[in-house]
XYZ file of N, CA and C in Angstrom:
288
model
N 107.855 74.772 130.541
C 106.794 74.310 129.673
C 106.259 75.497 128.885
N 105.931 75.263 127.624
C 105.397 76.290 126.748
C 104.149 75.770 126.056
N 103.252 76.692 125.747
C 102.009 76.292 125.080
C 101.487 77.442 124.242
N 100.666 77.099 123.280
C 99.948 78.088 122.491
C 98.465 77.837 122.699
N 97.745 78.907 122.990
C 96.316 78.831 123.250
C 95.627 79.685 122.199
N 94.797 79.094 121.385
C 94.126 79.830 120.307
C 92.671 80.093 120.664
N 92.182 81.254 120.226
C 90.784 81.606 120.444
C 90.140 81.928 119.101
N 88.842 82.106 119.108
C 88.121 82.346 117.857
C 88.022 83.825 117.495
N 88.429 84.724 118.410
C 88.329 86.151 118.118
C 89.326 86.931 118.969
N 89.611 88.142 118.547
C 90.503 89.015 119.315
C 89.887 89.388 120.665
N 88.608 89.790 120.724
C 88.033 90.081 122.046
C 88.123 88.877 123.002
N 87.914 87.682 122.473
C 88.021 86.482 123.305
C 89.459 86.285 123.777
N 90.433 86.522 122.907
C 91.842 86.400 123.294
C 92.183 87.374 124.410
N 91.691 88.599 124.303
C 91.949 89.607 125.329
C 91.310 89.199 126.648
N 90.101 88.686 126.588
C 89.413 88.261 127.817
C 90.158 87.112 128.502
N 90.578 86.126 127.736
C 91.353 85.023 128.322
C 92.685 85.515 128.859
N 93.323 86.437 128.139
C 94.577 87.016 128.622
C 94.374 87.621 130.009
N 93.317 88.406 130.157
C 93.031 89.044 131.447
C 92.781 88.015 132.542
N 92.058 86.960 132.203
C 91.784 85.902 133.193
C 93.080 85.252 133.648
N 93.933 84.853 132.685
C 95.205 84.216 133.038
C 96.106 85.175 133.816
N 96.137 86.454 133.424
C 96.954 87.446 134.127
C 96.458 87.618 135.560
N 95.145 87.751 135.732
C 94.579 87.936 137.067
C 94.852 86.733 137.965
N 94.737 85.543 137.406
C 95.005 84.332 138.194
C 96.479 84.245 138.587
N 97.357 84.702 137.722
C 98.781 84.726 138.058
C 99.016 85.699 139.213
N 98.398 86.872 139.124
C 98.570 87.870 140.181
C 98.037 87.376 141.522
N 97.036 86.507 141.495
C 96.492 85.915 142.719
C 97.364 84.782 143.239
N 98.368 84.385 142.456
C 99.263 83.308 142.869
C 98.765 81.928 142.507
N 97.777 81.833 141.626
C 97.208 80.535 141.260
C 98.007 79.800 140.190
N 98.967 80.477 139.557
C 99.891 79.822 138.618
C 101.085 80.734 138.414
N 102.121 80.220 137.780
C 103.331 81.020 137.541
C 103.673 81.087 136.052
N 102.663 80.975 135.207
C 102.883 81.003 133.767
C 103.209 82.417 133.289
N 104.167 82.522 132.363
C 104.382 83.774 131.650
C 103.432 83.747 130.468
N 102.616 84.767 130.331
C 101.589 84.758 129.285
C 101.683 86.015 128.433
N 101.200 85.909 127.209
C 101.063 87.057 126.328
C 100.030 86.712 125.265
N 99.768 87.636 124.394
C 98.831 87.400 123.291
C 99.387 88.099 122.056
N 99.096 87.522 120.903
C 99.580 88.075 119.649
C 98.471 88.020 118.617
N 98.187 89.162 118.027
C 97.188 89.250 116.962
C 97.430 90.532 116.186
N 96.701 90.735 115.118
C 96.839 91.921 114.281
C 96.552 93.165 115.111
N 97.485 94.090 115.092
C 97.361 95.286 115.934
C 96.705 96.462 115.232
N 96.301 96.302 113.998
C 95.701 97.437 113.288
C 94.366 97.825 113.913
N 94.101 99.105 113.896
C 92.856 99.637 114.438
C 91.846 99.724 113.302
N 90.862 98.843 113.316
C 89.886 98.807 112.232
C 88.678 99.707 112.494
N 88.704 100.426 113.620
C 87.605 101.320 114.002
C 86.251 100.599 114.061
N 86.286 99.323 114.367
C 85.053 98.553 114.480
C 84.469 98.644 115.872
N 83.488 97.802 116.130
C 82.788 97.808 117.425
C 83.714 97.531 118.602
N 84.757 96.720 118.382
C 85.647 96.338 119.472
C 86.971 97.083 119.444
N 87.036 98.185 118.708
C 88.290 98.905 118.509
C 88.917 99.383 119.816
N 88.132 100.008 120.671
C 88.666 100.527 121.938
C 89.143 99.379 122.811
N 88.339 98.326 122.923
C 88.729 97.145 123.698
C 90.042 96.571 123.170
N 90.155 96.475 121.853
C 91.361 95.914 121.235
C 92.584 96.772 121.546
N 92.488 98.073 121.365
C 93.630 98.954 121.603
C 94.030 98.964 123.083
N 93.049 98.934 123.987
C 93.353 98.863 125.424
C 94.001 97.521 125.765
N 93.495 96.454 125.166
C 94.069 95.132 125.404
C 95.505 95.061 124.936
N 95.776 95.598 123.746
C 97.149 95.592 123.223
C 98.075 96.379 124.138
N 97.612 97.536 124.605
C 98.426 98.343 125.513
C 98.783 97.555 126.760
N 97.807 96.885 127.363
C 98.066 96.092 128.570
C 99.023 94.944 128.285
N 98.812 94.252 127.180
C 99.668 93.114 126.807
C 101.100 93.589 126.590
N 101.282 94.682 125.858
C 102.630 95.204 125.599
C 103.311 95.640 126.888
N 102.582 96.309 127.764
C 103.158 96.735 129.044
C 103.564 95.536 129.887
N 102.689 94.552 129.989
C 102.988 93.368 130.799
C 104.179 92.596 130.250
N 104.199 92.383 128.936
C 105.296 91.630 128.320
C 106.613 92.395 128.487
N 106.565 93.705 128.279
C 107.763 94.516 128.465
C 108.278 94.444 129.893
N 107.381 94.490 130.864
C 107.770 94.380 132.271
C 108.406 93.029 132.571
N 107.867 91.962 131.977
C 108.406 90.611 132.212
C 109.850 90.497 131.753
N 110.179 91.163 130.643
C 111.477 90.960 130.022
C 112.331 92.224 129.944
N 111.961 93.238 130.716
C 112.762 94.447 130.778
C 112.855 95.196 129.460
N 111.775 95.211 128.720
C 111.716 95.891 127.427
C 110.642 96.968 127.468
N 110.596 97.768 126.437
C 109.558 98.787 126.327
C 108.874 98.642 124.975
N 107.617 98.263 125.011
C 106.847 98.075 123.783
C 105.667 99.033 123.784
N 105.367 99.572 122.596
C 104.233 100.468 122.416
C 103.536 100.086 121.115
N 102.427 100.735 120.841
C 101.750 100.502 119.562
C 102.680 100.837 118.401
N 103.512 101.864 118.587
C 104.419 102.295 117.518
C 105.486 101.250 117.193
N 105.899 100.458 118.189
C 106.900 99.424 117.914
C 106.328 98.014 118.125
N 105.052 97.851 117.826
C 104.394 96.545 117.938
C 105.116 95.487 117.104
N 105.668 95.891 115.957
C 106.404 94.941 115.126
C 107.603 94.362 115.867
N 108.266 95.157 116.701
C 109.391 94.660 117.489
C 108.914 93.603 118.488
N 107.796 93.878 119.149
C 107.206 92.902 120.066
C 106.909 91.597 119.329
N 106.271 91.717 118.180
C 105.901 90.546 117.387
C 107.143 89.750 116.969
N 108.177 90.432 116.512
C 109.420 89.760 116.109
C 110.086 89.086 117.300
N 110.131 89.780 118.452
C 110.731 89.195 119.655
C 109.998 87.930 120.069
N 108.684 87.978 120.048
C 107.888 86.824 120.439
C 108.064 85.674 119.448
N 108.038 85.986 118.166
C 108.225 84.944 117.152
C 109.628 84.348 117.223
N 110.633 85.190 117.496
C 111.995 84.694 117.655
C 112.070 83.717 118.824
N 111.408 84.053 119.926
C 111.404 83.170 121.087
C 110.850 81.794 120.723
N 109.710 81.770 120.032
C 109.117 80.488 119.676
C 109.943 79.752 118.631
N 110.564 80.465 117.709
C 111.425 79.815 116.716
C 112.632 79.197 117.412
N 113.228 79.917 118.348
C 114.368 79.412 119.093
C 113.963 78.202 119.922
N 112.838 78.308 120.592
C 112.350 77.207 121.419
C 112.133 75.956 120.579
N 111.540 76.125 119.395
C 111.285 74.980 118.521
C 112.598 74.331 118.108
N 113.610 75.136 117.776
C 114.903 74.592 117.360
C 115.588 73.852 118.500
N 115.505 74.394 119.677
C 116.186 73.811 120.817
C 115.530 72.533 121.330
N 114.249 72.373 121.124
C 113.550 71.230 121.699
C 113.020 70.246 120.674
N 113.111 70.621 119.386
C 112.537 69.798 118.321
C 111.034 69.599 118.511
N 110.399 70.562 119.118
C 108.958 70.518 119.328
C 108.270 71.219 118.173
N 107.261 70.599 117.620
C 106.528 71.208 116.525
C 105.252 71.844 117.032
N 104.990 73.041 116.612
C 103.769 73.744 117.015
C 102.730 73.558 115.954
């Protein structure tokens, strides 16, 4: 099963990501999760939170699939994730 979960802000997306990740680690579900948003550092109020969140997301996703993602190759992560959803849509005729 696959799903997309949208939030109203990047900090909110990071917070939900952490909640879902923590619940998985506790054994409360077996979902593979990730988050995708603009990775640019805008030096705003939430800049540090955003950069730390991206680092955690990239590390976790890389660990899940035996890859290595960093801020420098965030575009590769984004392309890999988008390819997965494009492939999934083609294979199942599911519209997102």
